[in-house]
CSV table of C-alpha atoms in Angstrom, one decimal:
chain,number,residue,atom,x,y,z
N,1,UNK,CA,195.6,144.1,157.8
N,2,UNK,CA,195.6,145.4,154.0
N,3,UNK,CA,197.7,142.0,153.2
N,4,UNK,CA,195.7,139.6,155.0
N,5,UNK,CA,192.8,141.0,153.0
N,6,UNK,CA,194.9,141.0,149.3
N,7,UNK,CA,195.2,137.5,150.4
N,8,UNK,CA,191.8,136.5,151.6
N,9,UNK,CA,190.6,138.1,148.2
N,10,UNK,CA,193.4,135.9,146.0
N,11,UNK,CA,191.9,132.6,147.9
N,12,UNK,CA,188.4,133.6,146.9
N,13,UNK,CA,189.7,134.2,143.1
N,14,UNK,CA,191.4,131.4,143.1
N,15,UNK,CA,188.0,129.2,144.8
N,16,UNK,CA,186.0,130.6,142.2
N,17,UNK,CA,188.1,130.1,139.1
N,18,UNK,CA,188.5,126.0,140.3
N,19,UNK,CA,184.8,126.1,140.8
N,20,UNK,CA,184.1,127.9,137.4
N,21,UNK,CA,186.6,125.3,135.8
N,22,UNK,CA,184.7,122.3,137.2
N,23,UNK,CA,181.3,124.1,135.7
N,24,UNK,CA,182.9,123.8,132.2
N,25,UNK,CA,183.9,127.1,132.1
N,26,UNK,CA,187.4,127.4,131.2
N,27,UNK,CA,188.3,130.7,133.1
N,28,UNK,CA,192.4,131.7,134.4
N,29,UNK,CA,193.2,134.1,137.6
N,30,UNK,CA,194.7,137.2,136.1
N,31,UNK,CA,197.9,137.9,138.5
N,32,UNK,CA,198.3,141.2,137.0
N,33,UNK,CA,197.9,143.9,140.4
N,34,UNK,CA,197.7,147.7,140.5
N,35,UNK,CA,196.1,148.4,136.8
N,36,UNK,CA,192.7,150.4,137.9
N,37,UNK,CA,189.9,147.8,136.6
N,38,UNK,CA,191.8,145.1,136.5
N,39,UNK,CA,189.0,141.8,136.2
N,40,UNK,CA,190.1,138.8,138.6
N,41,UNK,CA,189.2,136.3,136.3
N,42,UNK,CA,189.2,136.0,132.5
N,43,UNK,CA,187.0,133.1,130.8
N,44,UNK,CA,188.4,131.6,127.3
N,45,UNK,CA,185.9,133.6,125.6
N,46,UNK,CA,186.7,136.8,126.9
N,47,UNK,CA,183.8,137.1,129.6
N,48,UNK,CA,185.5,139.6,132.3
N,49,UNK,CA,184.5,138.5,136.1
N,50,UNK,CA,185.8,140.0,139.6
N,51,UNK,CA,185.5,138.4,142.2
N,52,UNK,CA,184.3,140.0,145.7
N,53,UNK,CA,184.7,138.8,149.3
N,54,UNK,CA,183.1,139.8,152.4
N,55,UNK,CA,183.5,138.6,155.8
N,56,UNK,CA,180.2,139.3,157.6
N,57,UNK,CA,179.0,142.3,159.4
N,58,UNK,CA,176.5,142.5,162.0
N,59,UNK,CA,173.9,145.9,162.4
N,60,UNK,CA,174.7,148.1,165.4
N,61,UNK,CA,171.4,147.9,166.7
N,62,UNK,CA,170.7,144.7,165.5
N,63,UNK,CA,173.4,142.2,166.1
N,64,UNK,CA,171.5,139.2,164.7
N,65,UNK,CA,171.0,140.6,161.7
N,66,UNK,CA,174.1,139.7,159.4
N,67,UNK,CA,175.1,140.9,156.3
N,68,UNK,CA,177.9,141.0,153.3
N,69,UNK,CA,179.0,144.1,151.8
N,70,UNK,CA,180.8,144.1,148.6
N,71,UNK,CA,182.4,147.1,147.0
N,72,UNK,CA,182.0,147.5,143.3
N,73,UNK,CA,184.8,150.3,142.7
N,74,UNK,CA,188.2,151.0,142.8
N,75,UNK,CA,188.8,154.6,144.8
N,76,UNK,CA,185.2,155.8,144.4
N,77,UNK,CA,185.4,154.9,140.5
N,78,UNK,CA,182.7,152.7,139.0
N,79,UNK,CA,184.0,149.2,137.6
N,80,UNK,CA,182.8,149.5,133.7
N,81,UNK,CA,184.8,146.4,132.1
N,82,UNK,CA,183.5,143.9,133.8
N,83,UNK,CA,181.0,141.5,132.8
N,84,UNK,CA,179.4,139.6,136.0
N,85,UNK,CA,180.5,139.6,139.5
N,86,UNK,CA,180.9,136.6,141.8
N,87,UNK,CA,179.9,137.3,145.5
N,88,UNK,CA,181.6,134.9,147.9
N,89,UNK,CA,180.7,134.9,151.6
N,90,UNK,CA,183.9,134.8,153.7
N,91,UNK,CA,183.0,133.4,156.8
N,92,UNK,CA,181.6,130.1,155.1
N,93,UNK,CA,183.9,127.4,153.9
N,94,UNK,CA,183.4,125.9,150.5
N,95,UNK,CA,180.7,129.0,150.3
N,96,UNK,CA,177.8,129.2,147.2
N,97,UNK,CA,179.2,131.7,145.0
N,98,UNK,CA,176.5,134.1,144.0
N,99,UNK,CA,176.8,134.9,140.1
N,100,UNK,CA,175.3,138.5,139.3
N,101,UNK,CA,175.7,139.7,135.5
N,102,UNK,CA,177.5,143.7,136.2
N,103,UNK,CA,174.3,145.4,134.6
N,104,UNK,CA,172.1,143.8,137.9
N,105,UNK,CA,175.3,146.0,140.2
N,106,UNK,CA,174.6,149.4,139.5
N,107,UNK,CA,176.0,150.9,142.7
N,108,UNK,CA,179.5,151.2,144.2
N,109,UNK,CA,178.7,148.5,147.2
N,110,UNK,CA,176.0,145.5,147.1
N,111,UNK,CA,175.0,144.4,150.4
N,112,UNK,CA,173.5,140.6,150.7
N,113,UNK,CA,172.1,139.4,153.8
N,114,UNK,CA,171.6,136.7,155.6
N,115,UNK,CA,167.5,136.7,155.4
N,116,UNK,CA,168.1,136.9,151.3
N,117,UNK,CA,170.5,133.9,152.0
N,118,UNK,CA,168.2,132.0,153.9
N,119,UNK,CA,165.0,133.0,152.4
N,120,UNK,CA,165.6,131.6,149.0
N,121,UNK,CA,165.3,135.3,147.3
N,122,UNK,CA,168.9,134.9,145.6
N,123,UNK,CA,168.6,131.4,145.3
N,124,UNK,CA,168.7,131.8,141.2
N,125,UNK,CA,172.2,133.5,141.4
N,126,UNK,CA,173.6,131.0,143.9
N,127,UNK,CA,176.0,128.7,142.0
N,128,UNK,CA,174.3,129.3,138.8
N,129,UNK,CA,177.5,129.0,136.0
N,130,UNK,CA,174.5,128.7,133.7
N,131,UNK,CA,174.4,132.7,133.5
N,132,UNK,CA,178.2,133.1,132.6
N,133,UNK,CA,177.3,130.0,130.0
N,134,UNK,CA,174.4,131.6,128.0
N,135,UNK,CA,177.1,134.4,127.5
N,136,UNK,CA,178.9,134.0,124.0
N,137,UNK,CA,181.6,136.4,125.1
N,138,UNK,CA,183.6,138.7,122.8
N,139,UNK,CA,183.5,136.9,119.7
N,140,UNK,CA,186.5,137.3,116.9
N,141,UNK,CA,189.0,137.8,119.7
N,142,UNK,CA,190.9,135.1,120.9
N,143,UNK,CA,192.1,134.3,124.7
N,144,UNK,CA,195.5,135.3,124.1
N,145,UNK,CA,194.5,139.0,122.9
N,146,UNK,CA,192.3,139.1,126.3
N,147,UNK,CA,194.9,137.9,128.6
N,148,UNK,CA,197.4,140.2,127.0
N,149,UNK,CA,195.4,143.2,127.1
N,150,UNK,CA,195.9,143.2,131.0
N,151,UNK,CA,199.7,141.9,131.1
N,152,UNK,CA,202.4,144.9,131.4
């Protein structure tokens, strides 16, 4: 079950870095696995993203109510490298990638449900590139010194 996950996770890094790429944002998967705080994704200016999938669940005594739940930590620790999170729902294919900059995710977990879907309220995050874009990134530090600071 853990490995069908890893690789259900790896599809939806890999689905966000093409879509990121065909935004104009030049952005590479880092394959680097078991460093605590690893990001997923690493754009040519240094912008730090991870990437978080959720299949759906549904409320005990609601069934029709359907949600995503996203964990934001790595054994109960706080992710506090990362620059922006990309939310992809699982059980949709060729899903809207919801782009939240990591000061909006101040939890552990981020829940997004289907009436927020639906409703429009997240409709500024959804597929909006724009927000990683108006980011300059780490300036003086070149994409080599970023990719290298998470290879062993």
């Amino acid at each position: 079950m853990y490995e069908m996950n890893c690789a259900k996770g790896r599809m939806a890094e890999r689905y966000a870095c093409m879509r990121l790429n065909q935004a104009g944002i030049n952005a590479v998967v880092v394959e680097c696995r078991g460093v605590m705080g690893t990001p997923d994704l690493i754009t040519d200016g240094g912008i730090y993203i991870d990437v978080k999938y959720s299949l759906p669940f549904y409320k005990r005594n609601n069934p029709s109510t359907k949600y995503y739940k996203y964990n934001l930590h790595h054994h109960g620790a706080k992710q506090t490298n990362i620059d922006y999170f990309i939310f992809v729902l699982g059980d949709i294919v060729w899903s809207p990638l919801f782009v939240f900059p990591a000061t909006l995710c101040d939890s552990k977990t981020y829940k997004i449900s289907e009436k927020q879907i639906l409703g429009g309220e997240l409709g500024f995050f959804r597929n909006n590139f724009d927000i990683i874009k108006a980011n300059p990134g780490r300036p003086n530090v070149d994409f080599e010194t970023h990719l290298a600071r998470w290879i062993p």
